[in-house]
């Protein structure tokens, strides 16, 4: 048997929604998932917890959690495109998990797309760090990426390009400081986690060069890092690829 908990944590003046599936046996590990952008209802963590992954992990002694970014799910405040408020939401959720039984040496934080952008920055200046960070289909140099989007129309899709840029301009702005604080390559010196990057070579939203740049920056800073590239995949990777890659990268974690 497992149980599902929903918590509304305090981060500054805002609330952060954290949904967790808790095992009824001794805790072996913990996974915190940070979702990507969602259209429509923007249900946040609920979408991440709706599949079989949470039940599978909890059934094998792992806490399986997901956090809603600001502007998604029941987290309050407007979205800030992976900026400081989103990063604080992630570290607030992570701290809560540590306070309630998670072992940082057996904890994985897995960020997808927008979630990868924010996660790559969040733990650079945060005192506590998970043992493994998984970054899937993310952007790690926002200044270079915004220029690339403006000039290239991802996938030749002008509607997609317009939507991406309008979200960035509205939520983050375009000044150098705003883009700097959303770029994981700027925070690798302060990180102490192992990092697994998972990316599709055919990604027309987040070019593979972004993942390669992050890998090189992490390696130069002395971090243990691996880039797993799915040759035929685009922005949306095959289900299960990230955790399969994590098992191979860190077998000692005994990820079920």
PDB file of C-alpha atoms in Angstrom:
ATOM      1  CA  UNK A   1       0.000   0.000   0.000  1.00  0.00           C
ATOM      2  CA  UNK A   2       1.057   3.577  -0.635  1.00  0.00           C
ATOM      3  CA  UNK A   3      -0.453   6.934   0.196  1.00  0.00           C
ATOM      4  CA  UNK A   4      -0.653  10.176  -1.748  1.00  0.00           C
ATOM      5  CA  UNK A   5       0.008  13.479  -0.014  1.00  0.00           C
ATOM      6  CA  UNK A   6      -0.587  16.980  -1.324  1.00  0.00           C
ATOM      7  CA  UNK A   7       1.201  19.793   0.464  1.00  0.00           C
ATOM      8  CA  UNK A   8       1.096  23.549  -0.066  1.00  0.00           C
ATOM      9  CA  UNK A   9       4.468  24.854   1.039  1.00  0.00           C
ATOM     10  CA  UNK A  10       5.428  28.461   1.698  1.00  0.00           C
ATOM     11  CA  UNK A  11       8.038  30.086  -0.551  1.00  0.00           C
ATOM     12  CA  UNK A  12       8.288  33.790   0.173  1.00  0.00           C
ATOM     13  CA  UNK A  13       4.767  35.143  -0.203  1.00  0.00           C
ATOM     14  CA  UNK A  14       3.646  32.281  -2.452  1.00  0.00           C
ATOM     15  CA  UNK A  15       2.475  28.709  -2.077  1.00  0.00           C
ATOM     16  CA  UNK A  16       4.159  25.749  -3.748  1.00  0.00           C
ATOM     17  CA  UNK A  17       2.181  22.611  -4.537  1.00  0.00           C
ATOM     18  CA  UNK A  18       4.011  19.338  -3.880  1.00  0.00           C
ATOM     19  CA  UNK A  19       2.335  15.997  -4.579  1.00  0.00           C
ATOM     20  CA  UNK A  20       3.998  12.844  -3.269  1.00  0.00           C
ATOM     21  CA  UNK A  21       3.334   9.132  -3.374  1.00  0.00           C
ATOM     22  CA  UNK A  22       4.763   7.701  -0.150  1.00  0.00           C
ATOM     23  CA  UNK A  23       5.740   4.043   0.330  1.00  0.00           C
ATOM     24  CA  UNK A  24       4.555   2.156   3.388  1.00  0.00           C
ATOM     25  CA  UNK A  25       7.985   0.569   3.808  1.00  0.00           C
ATOM     26  CA  UNK A  26      11.450   1.903   4.695  1.00  0.00           C
ATOM     27  CA  UNK A  27      12.420   4.663   2.266  1.00  0.00           C
ATOM     28  CA  UNK A  28      15.141   3.652  -0.176  1.00  0.00           C
ATOM     29  CA  UNK A  29      15.235   6.761  -2.347  1.00  0.00           C
ATOM     30  CA  UNK A  30      13.370   9.800  -3.573  1.00  0.00           C
ATOM     31  CA  UNK A  31      12.547  11.262  -6.994  1.00  0.00           C
ATOM     32  CA  UNK A  32      11.381  14.865  -7.395  1.00  0.00           C
ATOM     33  CA  UNK A  33      10.009  15.618 -10.851  1.00  0.00           C
ATOM     34  CA  UNK A  34       9.831  19.167 -12.230  1.00  0.00           C
ATOM     35  CA  UNK A  35       7.424  19.336 -15.163  1.00  0.00           C
ATOM     36  CA  UNK A  36       7.757  21.297 -18.381  1.00  0.00           C
ATOM     37  CA  UNK A  37       5.464  23.863 -19.973  1.00  0.00           C
ATOM     38  CA  UNK A  38       1.807  22.896 -20.191  1.00  0.00           C
ATOM     39  CA  UNK A  39      -0.877  24.452 -22.329  1.00  0.00           C
ATOM     40  CA  UNK A  40      -4.563  24.511 -21.538  1.00  0.00           C
ATOM     41  CA  UNK A  41      -5.371  23.850 -17.888  1.00  0.00           C
ATOM     42  CA  UNK A  42      -1.706  23.902 -16.714  1.00  0.00           C
ATOM     43  CA  UNK A  43      -2.327  21.234 -14.091  1.00  0.00           C
ATOM     44  CA  UNK A  44       1.301  21.177 -12.958  1.00  0.00           C
ATOM     45  CA  UNK A  45       2.364  18.314 -10.727  1.00  0.00           C
ATOM     46  CA  UNK A  46      -0.900  16.420 -11.261  1.00  0.00           C
ATOM     47  CA  UNK A  47       0.119  15.525 -14.827  1.00  0.00           C
ATOM     48  CA  UNK A  48       3.496  14.253 -13.676  1.00  0.00           C
ATOM     49  CA  UNK A  49       1.887  12.016 -11.049  1.00  0.00           C
ATOM     50  CA  UNK A  50      -0.854  10.613 -13.269  1.00  0.00           C
ATOM     51  CA  UNK A  51       1.199   7.862 -14.909  1.00  0.00           C
ATOM     52  CA  UNK A  52       2.566   4.573 -13.603  1.00  0.00           C
ATOM     53  CA  UNK A  53       6.009   5.868 -12.596  1.00  0.00           C
ATOM     54  CA  UNK A  54       4.914   7.142  -9.178  1.00  0.00           C
ATOM     55  CA  UNK A  55       3.164   3.907  -8.194  1.00  0.00           C
ATOM     56  CA  UNK A  56       6.089   1.826  -9.462  1.00  0.00           C
ATOM     57  CA  UNK A  57       8.638   3.805  -7.458  1.00  0.00           C
ATOM     58  CA  UNK A  58       6.556   3.930  -4.287  1.00  0.00           C
ATOM     59  CA  UNK A  59       5.827   0.229  -4.572  1.00  0.00           C
ATOM     60  CA  UNK A  60       9.584  -0.335  -4.453  1.00  0.00           C
ATOM     61  CA  UNK A  61      10.318   1.879  -1.479  1.00  0.00           C
ATOM     62  CA  UNK A  62      10.893   5.235  -3.188  1.00  0.00           C
ATOM     63  CA  UNK A  63       9.145   8.523  -2.528  1.00  0.00           C
ATOM     64  CA  UNK A  64       7.829   9.808  -5.871  1.00  0.00           C
ATOM     65  CA  UNK A  65       7.094  13.532  -5.869  1.00  0.00           C
ATOM     66  CA  UNK A  66       6.305  16.311  -8.300  1.00  0.00           C
ATOM     67  CA  UNK A  67       6.291  20.076  -7.755  1.00  0.00           C
ATOM     68  CA  UNK A  68       4.082  22.577  -9.580  1.00  0.00           C
ATOM     69  CA  UNK A  69       5.925  25.594 -10.920  1.00  0.00           C
ATOM     70  CA  UNK A  70       4.446  29.059 -10.207  1.00  0.00           C
ATOM     71  CA  UNK A  71       1.476  29.576 -12.509  1.00  0.00           C
ATOM     72  CA  UNK A  72       0.815  25.830 -12.769  1.00  0.00           C
ATOM     73  CA  UNK A  73      -1.369  23.536 -10.678  1.00  0.00           C
ATOM     74  CA  UNK A  74      -2.121  24.978  -7.245  1.00  0.00           C
ATOM     75  CA  UNK A  75       1.169  26.870  -6.932  1.00  0.00           C
ATOM     76  CA  UNK A  76       0.446  30.563  -6.638  1.00  0.00           C
ATOM     77  CA  UNK A  77       1.925  33.554  -8.416  1.00  0.00           C
ATOM     78  CA  UNK A  78       2.432  34.071 -12.140  1.00  0.00           C
ATOM     79  CA  UNK A  79       4.971  32.001 -14.091  1.00  0.00           C
ATOM     80  CA  UNK A  80       8.413  33.607 -14.436  1.00  0.00           C
ATOM     81  CA  UNK A  81       9.916  31.400 -17.174  1.00  0.00           C
ATOM     82  CA  UNK A  82      12.221  29.348 -14.960  1.00  0.00           C
ATOM     83  CA  UNK A  83      13.399  32.393 -13.021  1.00  0.00           C
ATOM     84  CA  UNK A  84      14.135  32.904  -9.314  1.00  0.00           C
ATOM     85  CA  UNK A  85      10.598  32.208  -8.114  1.00  0.00           C
ATOM     86  CA  UNK A  86      10.436  28.933 -10.024  1.00  0.00           C
ATOM     87  CA  UNK A  87      13.890  27.982  -8.788  1.00  0.00           C
ATOM     88  CA  UNK A  88      12.841  28.766  -5.203  1.00  0.00           C
ATOM     89  CA  UNK A  89       9.748  26.590  -5.628  1.00  0.00           C
ATOM     90  CA  UNK A  90      11.976  23.653  -6.589  1.00  0.00           C
ATOM     91  CA  UNK A  91      14.372  24.068  -3.662  1.00  0.00           C
ATOM     92  CA  UNK A  92      11.447  24.593  -1.265  1.00  0.00           C
ATOM     93  CA  UNK A  93       9.972  21.267  -2.368  1.00  0.00           C
ATOM     94  CA  UNK A  94      13.366  19.583  -2.141  1.00  0.00           C
ATOM     95  CA  UNK A  95      13.971  20.903   1.392  1.00  0.00           C
ATOM     96  CA  UNK A  96      10.567  19.642   2.497  1.00  0.00           C
ATOM     97  CA  UNK A  97      11.368  16.162   1.209  1.00  0.00           C
ATOM     98  CA  UNK A  98      14.672  16.105   3.111  1.00  0.00           C
ATOM     99  CA  UNK A  99      12.872  17.201   6.273  1.00  0.00           C
ATOM    100  CA  UNK A 100      10.433  14.334   5.852  1.00  0.00           C
ATOM    101  CA  UNK A 101      12.639  11.325   5.338  1.00  0.00           C
ATOM    102  CA  UNK A 102      14.434  11.682   1.999  1.00  0.00           C
ATOM    103  CA  UNK A 103      18.184  11.073   1.999  1.00  0.00           C
ATOM    104  CA  UNK A 104      20.053  13.579  -0.224  1.00  0.00           C
ATOM    105  CA  UNK A 105      22.510  10.812  -1.132  1.00  0.00           C
ATOM    106  CA  UNK A 106      19.600   8.773  -2.511  1.00  0.00           C
ATOM    107  CA  UNK A 107      17.621  11.593  -4.116  1.00  0.00           C
ATOM    108  CA  UNK A 108      17.158  12.446  -7.798  1.00  0.00           C
ATOM    109  CA  UNK A 109      15.730  15.709  -9.130  1.00  0.00           C
ATOM    110  CA  UNK A 110      14.493  15.309 -12.704  1.00  0.00           C
ATOM    111  CA  UNK A 111      13.624  18.423 -14.684  1.00  0.00           C
ATOM    112  CA  UNK A 112      11.931  18.234 -18.079  1.00  0.00           C
ATOM    113  CA  UNK A 113      12.082  21.083 -20.645  1.00  0.00           C
ATOM    114  CA  UNK A 114      11.186  24.204 -18.613  1.00  0.00           C
ATOM    115  CA  UNK A 115      11.759  22.080 -15.546  1.00  0.00           C
ATOM    116  CA  UNK A 116      15.293  21.305 -16.736  1.00  0.00           C
ATOM    117  CA  UNK A 117      16.059  24.997 -17.274  1.00  0.00           C
ATOM    118  CA  UNK A 118      15.008  25.920 -13.740  1.00  0.00           C
ATOM    119  CA  UNK A 119      16.550  22.837 -12.110  1.00  0.00           C
ATOM    120  CA  UNK A 120      19.919  23.485 -13.778  1.00  0.00           C
ATOM    121  CA  UNK A 121      20.023  26.870 -12.018  1.00  0.00           C
ATOM    122  CA  UNK A 122      18.267  26.076  -8.753  1.00  0.00           C
ATOM    123  CA  UNK A 123      20.957  24.040  -7.039  1.00  0.00           C
ATOM    124  CA  UNK A 124      23.941  26.146  -8.070  1.00  0.00           C
ATOM    125  CA  UNK A 125      23.408  28.641  -5.255  1.00  0.00           C
ATOM    126  CA  UNK A 126      21.499  26.343  -2.877  1.00  0.00           C
ATOM    127  CA  UNK A 127      23.349  24.819   0.053  1.00  0.00           C
ATOM    128  CA  UNK A 128      21.806  21.341  -0.138  1.00  0.00           C
ATOM    129  CA  UNK A 129      22.037  19.279  -3.330  1.00  0.00           C
ATOM    130  CA  UNK A 130      20.601  15.965  -4.543  1.00  0.00           C
ATOM    131  CA  UNK A 131      22.969  13.186  -5.451  1.00  0.00           C
ATOM    132  CA  UNK A 132      21.801  13.202  -9.073  1.00  0.00           C
ATOM    133  CA  UNK A 133      20.210  15.842 -11.271  1.00  0.00           C
ATOM    134  CA  UNK A 134      18.596  14.687 -14.513  1.00  0.00           C
ATOM    135  CA  UNK A 135      18.114  17.426 -17.115  1.00  0.00           C
ATOM    136  CA  UNK A 136      15.908  16.468 -20.057  1.00  0.00           C
ATOM    137  CA  UNK A 137      15.401  18.553 -23.219  1.00  0.00           C
ATOM    138  CA  UNK A 138      16.498  21.783 -21.572  1.00  0.00           C
ATOM    139  CA  UNK A 139      18.058  25.146 -22.401  1.00  0.00           C
ATOM    140  CA  UNK A 140      21.191  26.133 -20.502  1.00  0.00           C
ATOM    141  CA  UNK A 141      22.327  29.375 -22.180  1.00  0.00           C
ATOM    142  CA  UNK A 142      19.200  31.497 -22.470  1.00  0.00           C
ATOM    143  CA  UNK A 143      20.847  34.467 -24.172  1.00  0.00           C
ATOM    144  CA  UNK A 144      22.191  32.323 -27.007  1.00  0.00           C
ATOM    145  CA  UNK A 145      18.918  30.417 -27.256  1.00  0.00           C
ATOM    146  CA  UNK A 146      16.679  33.486 -27.481  1.00  0.00           C
ATOM    147  CA  UNK A 147      18.846  34.818 -30.307  1.00  0.00           C
ATOM    148  CA  UNK A 148      18.648  31.427 -32.027  1.00  0.00           C
ATOM    149  CA  UNK A 149      14.842  31.354 -31.768  1.00  0.00           C
ATOM    150  CA  UNK A 150      14.561  34.912 -33.072  1.00  0.00           C
ATOM    151  CA  UNK A 151      16.706  34.075 -36.102  1.00  0.00           C
ATOM    152  CA  UNK A 152      15.738  30.493 -36.925  1.00  0.00           C
ATOM    153  CA  UNK A 153      12.020  29.831 -36.314  1.00  0.00           C
ATOM    154  CA  UNK A 154      12.324  26.411 -34.606  1.00  0.00           C
ATOM    155  CA  UNK A 155      11.328  23.684 -37.005  1.00  0.00           C
ATOM    156  CA  UNK A 156      10.334  26.352 -39.503  1.00  0.00           C
ATOM    157  CA  UNK A 157       7.194  26.856 -37.404  1.00  0.00           C
ATOM    158  CA  UNK A 158       6.509  30.569 -37.184  1.00  0.00           C
ATOM    159  CA  UNK A 159       3.503  30.095 -34.869  1.00  0.00           C
ATOM    160  CA  UNK A 160       5.588  28.058 -32.429  1.00  0.00           C
ATOM    161  CA  UNK A 161       8.336  30.676 -32.619  1.00  0.00           C
ATOM    162  CA  UNK A 162       5.903  33.488 -31.863  1.00  0.00           C
ATOM    163  CA  UNK A 163       4.475  31.592 -28.886  1.00  0.00           C
ATOM    164  CA  UNK A 164       7.913  30.809 -27.458  1.00  0.00           C
ATOM    165  CA  UNK A 165       9.130  34.372 -27.737  1.00  0.00           C
ATOM    166  CA  UNK A 166       5.942  35.900 -26.369  1.00  0.00           C
ATOM    167  CA  UNK A 167       6.220  33.658 -23.293  1.00  0.00           C
ATOM    168  CA  UNK A 168       9.874  34.563 -22.765  1.00  0.00           C
ATOM    169  CA  UNK A 169       9.344  38.292 -23.267  1.00  0.00           C
ATOM    170  CA  UNK A 170       6.278  38.396 -21.016  1.00  0.00           C
ATOM    171  CA  UNK A 171       7.521  36.183 -18.183  1.00  0.00           C
ATOM    172  CA  UNK A 172      11.271  36.853 -18.145  1.00  0.00           C
ATOM    173  CA  UNK A 173      11.983  39.935 -20.216  1.00  0.00           C
ATOM    174  CA  UNK A 174      14.979  40.265 -22.503  1.00  0.00           C
ATOM    175  CA  UNK A 175      17.599  42.107 -20.468  1.00  0.00           C
ATOM    176  CA  UNK A 176      20.932  40.400 -19.930  1.00  0.00           C
ATOM    177  CA  UNK A 177      20.494  39.953 -16.175  1.00  0.00           C
ATOM    178  CA  UNK A 178      17.145  38.180 -16.598  1.00  0.00           C
ATOM    179  CA  UNK A 179      18.552  35.746 -19.140  1.00  0.00           C
ATOM    180  CA  UNK A 180      21.732  35.205 -17.078  1.00  0.00           C
ATOM    181  CA  UNK A 181      19.818  34.058 -14.000  1.00  0.00           C
ATOM    182  CA  UNK A 182      17.978  31.489 -16.130  1.00  0.00           C
ATOM    183  CA  UNK A 183      21.140  29.974 -17.671  1.00  0.00           C
ATOM    184  CA  UNK A 184      22.498  26.869 -15.972  1.00  0.00           C
ATOM    185  CA  UNK A 185      25.949  27.233 -17.560  1.00  0.00           C
ATOM    186  CA  UNK A 186      26.493  30.210 -15.278  1.00  0.00           C
ATOM    187  CA  UNK A 187      26.083  28.183 -12.087  1.00  0.00           C
ATOM    188  CA  UNK A 188      28.053  24.996 -12.670  1.00  0.00           C
ATOM    189  CA  UNK A 189      30.971  26.110 -10.477  1.00  0.00           C
ATOM    190  CA  UNK A 190      28.747  26.091  -7.404  1.00  0.00           C
ATOM    191  CA  UNK A 191      27.017  22.780  -8.096  1.00  0.00           C
ATOM    192  CA  UNK A 192      28.044  19.594  -6.297  1.00  0.00           C
ATOM    193  CA  UNK A 193      25.638  17.069  -7.835  1.00  0.00           C
ATOM    194  CA  UNK A 194      26.244  14.490 -10.525  1.00  0.00           C
ATOM    195  CA  UNK A 195      24.369  15.491 -13.665  1.00  0.00           C
ATOM    196  CA  UNK A 196      22.782  13.375 -16.391  1.00  0.00           C
ATOM    197  CA  UNK A 197      21.715  15.264 -19.523  1.00  0.00           C
ATOM    198  CA  UNK A 198      19.174  13.524 -21.761  1.00  0.00           C
ATOM    199  CA  UNK A 199      18.440  15.091 -25.139  1.00  0.00           C
ATOM    200  CA  UNK A 200      17.045  14.346 -28.577  1.00  0.00           C
ATOM    201  CA  UNK A 201      19.366  15.080 -31.483  1.00  0.00           C
ATOM    202  CA  UNK A 202      16.400  16.156 -33.614  1.00  0.00           C
ATOM    203  CA  UNK A 203      15.056  18.580 -30.992  1.00  0.00           C
ATOM    204  CA  UNK A 204      13.765  21.612 -32.900  1.00  0.00           C
ATOM    205  CA  UNK A 205      13.003  23.626 -29.751  1.00  0.00           C
ATOM    206  CA  UNK A 206      16.116  23.047 -27.683  1.00  0.00           C
ATOM    207  CA  UNK A 207      19.054  22.394 -30.039  1.00  0.00           C
ATOM    208  CA  UNK A 208      21.507  19.662 -29.061  1.00  0.00           C
ATOM    209  CA  UNK A 209      24.255  22.302 -28.888  1.00  0.00           C
ATOM    210  CA  UNK A 210      22.657  23.536 -25.660  1.00  0.00           C
ATOM    211  CA  UNK A 211      23.095  20.154 -23.961  1.00  0.00           C
ATOM    212  CA  UNK A 212      26.642  19.817 -25.293  1.00  0.00           C
ATOM    213  CA  UNK A 213      27.548  23.245 -23.928  1.00  0.00           C
ATOM    214  CA  UNK A 214      26.157  22.358 -20.508  1.00  0.00           C
ATOM    215  CA  UNK A 215      28.003  19.027 -20.505  1.00  0.00           C
ATOM    216  CA  UNK A 216      31.292  20.732 -21.320  1.00  0.00           C
ATOM    217  CA  UNK A 217      30.785  23.418 -18.669  1.00  0.00           C
ATOM    218  CA  UNK A 218      30.002  20.811 -16.008  1.00  0.00           C
ATOM    219  CA  UNK A 219      32.991  18.658 -16.988  1.00  0.00           C
ATOM    220  CA  UNK A 220      35.307  21.680 -16.852  1.00  0.00           C
ATOM    221  CA  UNK A 221      34.084  22.448 -13.336  1.00  0.00           C
ATOM    222  CA  UNK A 222      34.894  18.911 -12.194  1.00  0.00           C
ATOM    223  CA  UNK A 223      31.358  17.572 -12.058  1.00  0.00           C
ATOM    224  CA  UNK A 224      30.576  13.958 -12.899  1.00  0.00           C
ATOM    225  CA  UNK A 225      28.399  14.344 -15.989  1.00  0.00           C
ATOM    226  CA  UNK A 226      27.027  12.282 -18.881  1.00  0.00           C
ATOM    227  CA  UNK A 227      25.110  13.335 -21.974  1.00  0.00           C
ATOM    228  CA  UNK A 228      22.731  10.681 -23.307  1.00  0.00           C
ATOM    229  CA  UNK A 229      21.592  11.499 -26.846  1.00  0.00           C
ATOM    230  CA  UNK A 230      18.593   9.840 -28.477  1.00  0.00           C
ATOM    231  CA  UNK A 231      19.538  10.052 -32.153  1.00  0.00           C
ATOM    232  CA  UNK A 232      16.081   9.922 -33.715  1.00  0.00           C
ATOM    233  CA  UNK A 233      14.147  11.797 -31.041  1.00  0.00           C
ATOM    234  CA  UNK A 234      13.000  15.404 -30.913  1.00  0.00           C
ATOM    235  CA  UNK A 235      11.937  17.493 -27.925  1.00  0.00           C
ATOM    236  CA  UNK A 236       9.644  14.826 -26.492  1.00  0.00           C
ATOM    237  CA  UNK A 237      11.717  11.790 -25.594  1.00  0.00           C
ATOM    238  CA  UNK A 238      10.551   8.179 -25.321  1.00  0.00           C
ATOM    239  CA  UNK A 239       8.890   7.338 -22.006  1.00  0.00           C
ATOM    240  CA  UNK A 240      11.286   5.733 -19.588  1.00  0.00           C
ATOM    241  CA  UNK A 241      14.496   6.834 -21.346  1.00  0.00           C
ATOM    242  CA  UNK A 242      15.655   9.199 -18.601  1.00  0.00           C
ATOM    243  CA  UNK A 243      15.289   6.677 -15.784  1.00  0.00           C
ATOM    244  CA  UNK A 244      16.870   3.914 -17.880  1.00  0.00           C
ATOM    245  CA  UNK A 245      19.826   6.214 -18.508  1.00  0.00           C
ATOM    246  CA  UNK A 246      19.985   7.145 -14.814  1.00  0.00           C
ATOM    247  CA  UNK A 247      20.161   3.479 -13.826  1.00  0.00           C
ATOM    248  CA  UNK A 248      23.141   2.985 -16.130  1.00  0.00           C
ATOM    249  CA  UNK A 249      24.857   6.199 -14.981  1.00  0.00           C
ATOM    250  CA  UNK A 250      24.364   5.639 -11.240  1.00  0.00           C
ATOM    251  CA  UNK A 251      23.675   1.893 -10.673  1.00  0.00           C
ATOM    252  CA  UNK A 252      24.499   2.251  -6.984  1.00  0.00           C
ATOM    253  CA  UNK A 253      21.271   4.210  -6.502  1.00  0.00           C
ATOM    254  CA  UNK A 254      19.308   1.019  -7.242  1.00  0.00           C
ATOM    255  CA  UNK A 255      16.554   2.879  -9.083  1.00  0.00           C
ATOM    256  CA  UNK A 256      13.631   0.435  -9.449  1.00  0.00           C
TER     257      UNK A 256
END
